[in-house]
PDB file of C-alpha atoms in Angstrom:
ATOM      1  CA  UNK A   1      -6.445  30.041  20.638  1.00  0.00           C
ATOM      2  CA  UNK A   2      -8.248  32.834  18.810  1.00  0.00           C
ATOM      3  CA  UNK A   3      -5.638  35.407  19.662  1.00  0.00           C
ATOM      4  CA  UNK A   4      -2.972  33.039  17.757  1.00  0.00           C
ATOM      5  CA  UNK A   5      -5.366  33.476  14.477  1.00  0.00           C
ATOM      6  CA  UNK A   6      -7.039  30.034  15.154  1.00  0.00           C
ATOM      7  CA  UNK A   7     -10.570  29.840  13.380  1.00  0.00           C
ATOM      8  CA  UNK A   8     -11.002  26.142  12.797  1.00  0.00           C
ATOM      9  CA  UNK A   9     -10.139  23.322  15.030  1.00  0.00           C
ATOM     10  CA  UNK A  10     -10.359  19.512  14.667  1.00  0.00           C
ATOM     11  CA  UNK A  11     -11.160  18.115  18.107  1.00  0.00           C
ATOM     12  CA  UNK A  12     -13.300  14.634  18.489  1.00  0.00           C
ATOM     13  CA  UNK A  13     -15.975  13.502  20.246  1.00  0.00           C
ATOM     14  CA  UNK A  14     -14.503  10.072  20.154  1.00  0.00           C
ATOM     15  CA  UNK A  15     -11.277   8.044  20.662  1.00  0.00           C
ATOM     16  CA  UNK A  16      -8.992   6.483  18.309  1.00  0.00           C
ATOM     17  CA  UNK A  17     -10.902   3.691  17.890  1.00  0.00           C
ATOM     18  CA  UNK A  18     -14.144   5.903  17.239  1.00  0.00           C
ATOM     19  CA  UNK A  19     -15.507   4.984  21.427  1.00  0.00           C
ATOM     20  CA  UNK A  20     -17.199   8.124  22.339  1.00  0.00           C
ATOM     21  CA  UNK A  21     -15.876  10.414  24.994  1.00  0.00           C
ATOM     22  CA  UNK A  22     -19.559  11.574  25.949  1.00  0.00           C
ATOM     23  CA  UNK A  23     -22.141   8.917  27.375  1.00  0.00           C
ATOM     24  CA  UNK A  24     -23.685   8.338  23.789  1.00  0.00           C
ATOM     25  CA  UNK A  25     -27.560   7.659  23.490  1.00  0.00           C
ATOM     26  CA  UNK A  26     -26.980   6.078  20.028  1.00  0.00           C
ATOM     27  CA  UNK A  27     -23.793   3.765  20.476  1.00  0.00           C
ATOM     28  CA  UNK A  28     -23.845   0.723  22.221  1.00  0.00           C
ATOM     29  CA  UNK A  29     -20.938   1.946  24.357  1.00  0.00           C
ATOM     30  CA  UNK A  30     -19.097   4.861  25.573  1.00  0.00           C
ATOM     31  CA  UNK A  31     -15.307   5.218  26.614  1.00  0.00           C
ATOM     32  CA  UNK A  32     -15.070   4.567  30.370  1.00  0.00           C
ATOM     33  CA  UNK A  33     -13.852   7.964  31.385  1.00  0.00           C
ATOM     34  CA  UNK A  34     -16.759   9.379  29.065  1.00  0.00           C
ATOM     35  CA  UNK A  35     -17.813  12.795  30.384  1.00  0.00           C
ATOM     36  CA  UNK A  36     -20.359  15.252  28.570  1.00  0.00           C
ATOM     37  CA  UNK A  37     -19.659  18.036  30.988  1.00  0.00           C
ATOM     38  CA  UNK A  38     -16.233  18.381  29.869  1.00  0.00           C
ATOM     39  CA  UNK A  39     -16.636  18.295  26.065  1.00  0.00           C
ATOM     40  CA  UNK A  40     -19.789  20.909  26.274  1.00  0.00           C
ATOM     41  CA  UNK A  41     -17.858  23.258  28.309  1.00  0.00           C
ATOM     42  CA  UNK A  42     -15.099  23.150  25.650  1.00  0.00           C
ATOM     43  CA  UNK A  43     -17.330  23.256  22.993  1.00  0.00           C
ATOM     44  CA  UNK A  44     -18.844  26.480  24.110  1.00  0.00           C
ATOM     45  CA  UNK A  45     -15.343  28.148  24.883  1.00  0.00           C
ATOM     46  CA  UNK A  46     -14.239  27.384  21.225  1.00  0.00           C
ATOM     47  CA  UNK A  47     -18.125  29.087  19.939  1.00  0.00           C
ATOM     48  CA  UNK A  48     -17.710  31.982  22.363  1.00  0.00           C
ATOM     49  CA  UNK A  49     -14.093  32.321  20.958  1.00  0.00           C
ATOM     50  CA  UNK A  50     -15.791  32.182  17.521  1.00  0.00           C
ATOM     51  CA  UNK A  51     -13.805  29.112  16.671  1.00  0.00           C
ATOM     52  CA  UNK A  52     -15.283  26.533  14.567  1.00  0.00           C
ATOM     53  CA  UNK A  53     -14.775  23.315  15.799  1.00  0.00           C
ATOM     54  CA  UNK A  54     -15.669  19.722  13.537  1.00  0.00           C
ATOM     55  CA  UNK A  55     -15.147  16.116  15.317  1.00  0.00           C
ATOM     56  CA  UNK A  56     -12.580  13.499  13.834  1.00  0.00           C
ATOM     57  CA  UNK A  57     -14.272  10.396  12.965  1.00  0.00           C
ATOM     58  CA  UNK A  58     -12.544   7.335  10.697  1.00  0.00           C
ATOM     59  CA  UNK A  59     -15.592   6.378   8.559  1.00  0.00           C
ATOM     60  CA  UNK A  60     -15.752   2.625   9.103  1.00  0.00           C
ATOM     61  CA  UNK A  61     -13.901   2.244  12.472  1.00  0.00           C
ATOM     62  CA  UNK A  62     -16.658   1.289  14.984  1.00  0.00           C
ATOM     63  CA  UNK A  63     -14.999  -0.887  17.618  1.00  0.00           C
ATOM     64  CA  UNK A  64     -17.910  -0.437  20.335  1.00  0.00           C
ATOM     65  CA  UNK A  65     -20.528  -0.927  17.789  1.00  0.00           C
ATOM     66  CA  UNK A  66     -18.713  -4.211  15.855  1.00  0.00           C
ATOM     67  CA  UNK A  67     -18.202  -5.584  19.554  1.00  0.00           C
ATOM     68  CA  UNK A  68     -22.170  -5.252  20.463  1.00  0.00           C
ATOM     69  CA  UNK A  69     -23.342  -5.888  16.739  1.00  0.00           C
ATOM     70  CA  UNK A  70     -20.611  -8.265  15.364  1.00  0.00           C
ATOM     71  CA  UNK A  71     -22.617  -9.116  11.914  1.00  0.00           C
ATOM     72  CA  UNK A  72     -21.713  -5.419  10.848  1.00  0.00           C
ATOM     73  CA  UNK A  73     -18.054  -6.204  10.694  1.00  0.00           C
ATOM     74  CA  UNK A  74     -16.549  -5.985   7.484  1.00  0.00           C
ATOM     75  CA  UNK A  75     -15.162  -9.107   6.313  1.00  0.00           C
ATOM     76  CA  UNK A  76     -12.195  -8.211   3.472  1.00  0.00           C
ATOM     77  CA  UNK A  77     -11.761  -9.901   0.265  1.00  0.00           C
ATOM     78  CA  UNK A  78      -8.745 -12.143   0.073  1.00  0.00           C
ATOM     79  CA  UNK A  79      -5.665  -9.941  -0.766  1.00  0.00           C
ATOM     80  CA  UNK A  80      -2.075 -10.757  -0.092  1.00  0.00           C
ATOM     81  CA  UNK A  81      -1.519  -9.067   3.232  1.00  0.00           C
ATOM     82  CA  UNK A  82       2.140  -8.417   4.400  1.00  0.00           C
ATOM     83  CA  UNK A  83       3.699 -11.374   6.673  1.00  0.00           C
ATOM     84  CA  UNK A  84       4.150  -9.140   9.880  1.00  0.00           C
ATOM     85  CA  UNK A  85       0.724  -7.030   9.490  1.00  0.00           C
ATOM     86  CA  UNK A  86      -2.083  -7.608  11.659  1.00  0.00           C
ATOM     87  CA  UNK A  87      -4.282  -6.031   8.809  1.00  0.00           C
ATOM     88  CA  UNK A  88      -7.057  -8.587   8.394  1.00  0.00           C
ATOM     89  CA  UNK A  89      -7.250  -9.104  12.114  1.00  0.00           C
ATOM     90  CA  UNK A  90      -7.717  -5.411  13.215  1.00  0.00           C
ATOM     91  CA  UNK A  91     -10.377  -4.703  10.213  1.00  0.00           C
ATOM     92  CA  UNK A  92     -12.284  -7.504  11.480  1.00  0.00           C
ATOM     93  CA  UNK A  93     -12.194  -6.613  15.153  1.00  0.00           C
ATOM     94  CA  UNK A  94     -12.735  -2.966  14.595  1.00  0.00           C
ATOM     95  CA  UNK A  95     -14.261  -2.359  11.274  1.00  0.00           C
ATOM     96  CA  UNK A  96     -17.918  -2.166  10.652  1.00  0.00           C
ATOM     97  CA  UNK A  97     -19.543  -2.478   6.982  1.00  0.00           C
ATOM     98  CA  UNK A  98     -21.263   0.602   5.487  1.00  0.00           C
ATOM     99  CA  UNK A  99     -23.983  -2.169   3.925  1.00  0.00           C
ATOM    100  CA  UNK A 100     -25.082  -3.025   7.282  1.00  0.00           C
ATOM    101  CA  UNK A 101     -27.363  -1.386   9.733  1.00  0.00           C
ATOM    102  CA  UNK A 102     -24.012   0.458  10.954  1.00  0.00           C
ATOM    103  CA  UNK A 103     -24.485   3.529   8.208  1.00  0.00           C
ATOM    104  CA  UNK A 104     -27.563   4.425   9.863  1.00  0.00           C
ATOM    105  CA  UNK A 105     -26.076   4.139  13.354  1.00  0.00           C
ATOM    106  CA  UNK A 106     -23.239   6.349  12.134  1.00  0.00           C
ATOM    107  CA  UNK A 107     -25.714   8.980  11.064  1.00  0.00           C
ATOM    108  CA  UNK A 108     -27.560   8.844  14.271  1.00  0.00           C
ATOM    109  CA  UNK A 109     -24.595   9.264  16.165  1.00  0.00           C
ATOM    110  CA  UNK A 110     -23.338  12.145  13.676  1.00  0.00           C
ATOM    111  CA  UNK A 111     -26.292  14.143  14.569  1.00  0.00           C
ATOM    112  CA  UNK A 112     -25.582  13.210  17.909  1.00  0.00           C
ATOM    113  CA  UNK A 113     -22.551  15.027  18.295  1.00  0.00           C
ATOM    114  CA  UNK A 114     -23.959  17.865  16.265  1.00  0.00           C
ATOM    115  CA  UNK A 115     -26.579  18.279  19.248  1.00  0.00           C
ATOM    116  CA  UNK A 116     -23.561  18.320  21.154  1.00  0.00           C
ATOM    117  CA  UNK A 117     -22.103  21.582  19.652  1.00  0.00           C
ATOM    118  CA  UNK A 118     -19.497  19.913  17.238  1.00  0.00           C
ATOM    119  CA  UNK A 119     -20.206  22.101  13.768  1.00  0.00           C
ATOM    120  CA  UNK A 120     -19.487  19.511  11.747  1.00  0.00           C
ATOM    121  CA  UNK A 121     -17.685  16.089  11.379  1.00  0.00           C
ATOM    122  CA  UNK A 122     -14.395  15.287   9.162  1.00  0.00           C
ATOM    123  CA  UNK A 123     -14.431  11.491   8.192  1.00  0.00           C
ATOM    124  CA  UNK A 124     -10.763  10.139   7.805  1.00  0.00           C
ATOM    125  CA  UNK A 125     -10.163   6.906   5.673  1.00  0.00           C
ATOM    126  CA  UNK A 126     -12.783   8.079   3.311  1.00  0.00           C
ATOM    127  CA  UNK A 127     -12.342   5.453   0.952  1.00  0.00           C
ATOM    128  CA  UNK A 128     -11.640   2.899   4.135  1.00  0.00           C
ATOM    129  CA  UNK A 129      -7.746   2.827   4.129  1.00  0.00           C
ATOM    130  CA  UNK A 130      -6.114   0.324   6.468  1.00  0.00           C
ATOM    131  CA  UNK A 131      -3.056   2.107   7.262  1.00  0.00           C
ATOM    132  CA  UNK A 132      -0.062   0.722   7.606  1.00  0.00           C
ATOM    133  CA  UNK A 133       0.088  -1.356   4.807  1.00  0.00           C
ATOM    134  CA  UNK A 134       2.256  -0.405   1.769  1.00  0.00           C
ATOM    135  CA  UNK A 135       1.068   0.483  -0.588  1.00  0.00           C
ATOM    136  CA  UNK A 136      -2.059   1.886   1.781  1.00  0.00           C
ATOM    137  CA  UNK A 137      -4.512  -0.671   1.262  1.00  0.00           C
ATOM    138  CA  UNK A 138      -8.252  -0.063   0.597  1.00  0.00           C
ATOM    139  CA  UNK A 139     -10.071  -3.211   1.711  1.00  0.00           C
ATOM    140  CA  UNK A 140     -13.239  -4.727   0.034  1.00  0.00           C
ATOM    141  CA  UNK A 141     -15.850  -6.557   2.021  1.00  0.00           C
ATOM    142  CA  UNK A 142     -17.777  -9.390   1.339  1.00  0.00           C
ATOM    143  CA  UNK A 143     -20.224  -9.541   4.236  1.00  0.00           C
ATOM    144  CA  UNK A 144     -23.833 -10.919   3.596  1.00  0.00           C
ATOM    145  CA  UNK A 145     -24.664  -7.135   3.089  1.00  0.00           C
ATOM    146  CA  UNK A 146     -22.012  -6.706   0.683  1.00  0.00           C
ATOM    147  CA  UNK A 147     -22.777  -9.965  -0.897  1.00  0.00           C
ATOM    148  CA  UNK A 148     -26.858  -9.299  -1.227  1.00  0.00           C
ATOM    149  CA  UNK A 149     -26.210  -5.524  -2.182  1.00  0.00           C
ATOM    150  CA  UNK A 150     -23.688  -6.501  -5.102  1.00  0.00           C
ATOM    151  CA  UNK A 151     -25.858  -9.321  -6.329  1.00  0.00           C
ATOM    152  CA  UNK A 152     -29.305  -6.764  -6.411  1.00  0.00           C
ATOM    153  CA  UNK A 153     -27.400  -4.366  -8.242  1.00  0.00           C
ATOM    154  CA  UNK A 154     -25.078  -6.259 -10.912  1.00  0.00           C
ATOM    155  CA  UNK A 155     -26.789  -9.734 -11.013  1.00  0.00           C
ATOM    156  CA  UNK A 156     -23.495 -11.451 -10.266  1.00  0.00           C
ATOM    157  CA  UNK A 157     -21.505 -13.025  -7.300  1.00  0.00           C
ATOM    158  CA  UNK A 158     -19.354 -10.748  -5.076  1.00  0.00           C
ATOM    159  CA  UNK A 159     -15.565 -11.416  -5.809  1.00  0.00           C
ATOM    160  CA  UNK A 160     -14.010 -12.671  -3.170  1.00  0.00           C
ATOM    161  CA  UNK A 161     -10.254 -11.646  -3.718  1.00  0.00           C
ATOM    162  CA  UNK A 162      -8.831  -8.461  -5.032  1.00  0.00           C
ATOM    163  CA  UNK A 163      -8.066  -9.369  -8.909  1.00  0.00           C
ATOM    164  CA  UNK A 164      -7.520  -6.659 -11.384  1.00  0.00           C
ATOM    165  CA  UNK A 165      -7.935  -8.963 -14.136  1.00  0.00           C
ATOM    166  CA  UNK A 166     -11.456 -10.179 -13.247  1.00  0.00           C
ATOM    167  CA  UNK A 167     -13.677  -8.174 -15.214  1.00  0.00           C
ATOM    168  CA  UNK A 168     -16.080  -8.897 -12.389  1.00  0.00           C
ATOM    169  CA  UNK A 169     -13.540  -7.164  -9.992  1.00  0.00           C
ATOM    170  CA  UNK A 170     -13.655  -4.236 -12.055  1.00  0.00           C
ATOM    171  CA  UNK A 171     -17.590  -3.743 -12.235  1.00  0.00           C
ATOM    172  CA  UNK A 172     -16.933  -4.156  -8.036  1.00  0.00           C
ATOM    173  CA  UNK A 173     -14.812  -1.426  -7.468  1.00  0.00           C
ATOM    174  CA  UNK A 174     -17.475   0.602  -9.675  1.00  0.00           C
ATOM    175  CA  UNK A 175     -20.130  -0.608  -7.177  1.00  0.00           C
ATOM    176  CA  UNK A 176     -18.261   0.206  -4.001  1.00  0.00           C
ATOM    177  CA  UNK A 177     -17.584   3.341  -5.012  1.00  0.00           C
ATOM    178  CA  UNK A 178     -21.160   3.846  -5.839  1.00  0.00           C
ATOM    179  CA  UNK A 179     -21.948   2.488  -2.069  1.00  0.00           C
ATOM    180  CA  UNK A 180     -18.914   5.086  -0.690  1.00  0.00           C
ATOM    181  CA  UNK A 181     -21.043   7.937  -2.234  1.00  0.00           C
ATOM    182  CA  UNK A 182     -24.459   6.830  -0.925  1.00  0.00           C
ATOM    183  CA  UNK A 183     -22.537   6.937   2.662  1.00  0.00           C
ATOM    184  CA  UNK A 184     -21.544  10.411   1.675  1.00  0.00           C
ATOM    185  CA  UNK A 185     -24.941  11.534   0.813  1.00  0.00           C
ATOM    186  CA  UNK A 186     -26.778   9.982   4.087  1.00  0.00           C
ATOM    187  CA  UNK A 187     -24.060  11.389   6.211  1.00  0.00           C
ATOM    188  CA  UNK A 188     -24.034  15.138   4.725  1.00  0.00           C
TER     189      UNK A 188
END
């Protein structure tokens, strides 16, 4: 790869559901074929060739985490999903809320990736988008962690539906981006 001019490479320490591809000491489950030795070998070879390798990770996707800790799951705001869409079902099955203890677990997992040999983590879906929706939907969460955090920050009840005419929903948008900024700072 180095001879071809490659000096950076996005590899992944996780599969497409963000299940570790190595036996993790942080996450509650790893891929059935998880193998630390092959990943360490790959990272070592890249480093020897002068290639920087970062791991891909979808910011709030955490199938092994929400399977073990269902109360960390996102609970989407009401929205008109396309009739043939499984977005809401998939979100509740695979996506964890950044206001839950998941964020601390994710930070610990990222440190584990760095110790493994990755030079960084590329967070895909940084605004927590659900691919496959048109336009791409940026879901909001209404789990108990979000309800408590929003009330504490604003003194108001968290809106339960997407409504751009609602002034409380507009305040929710600002609050939500502050939550994302807090997450990015914690993971930096």
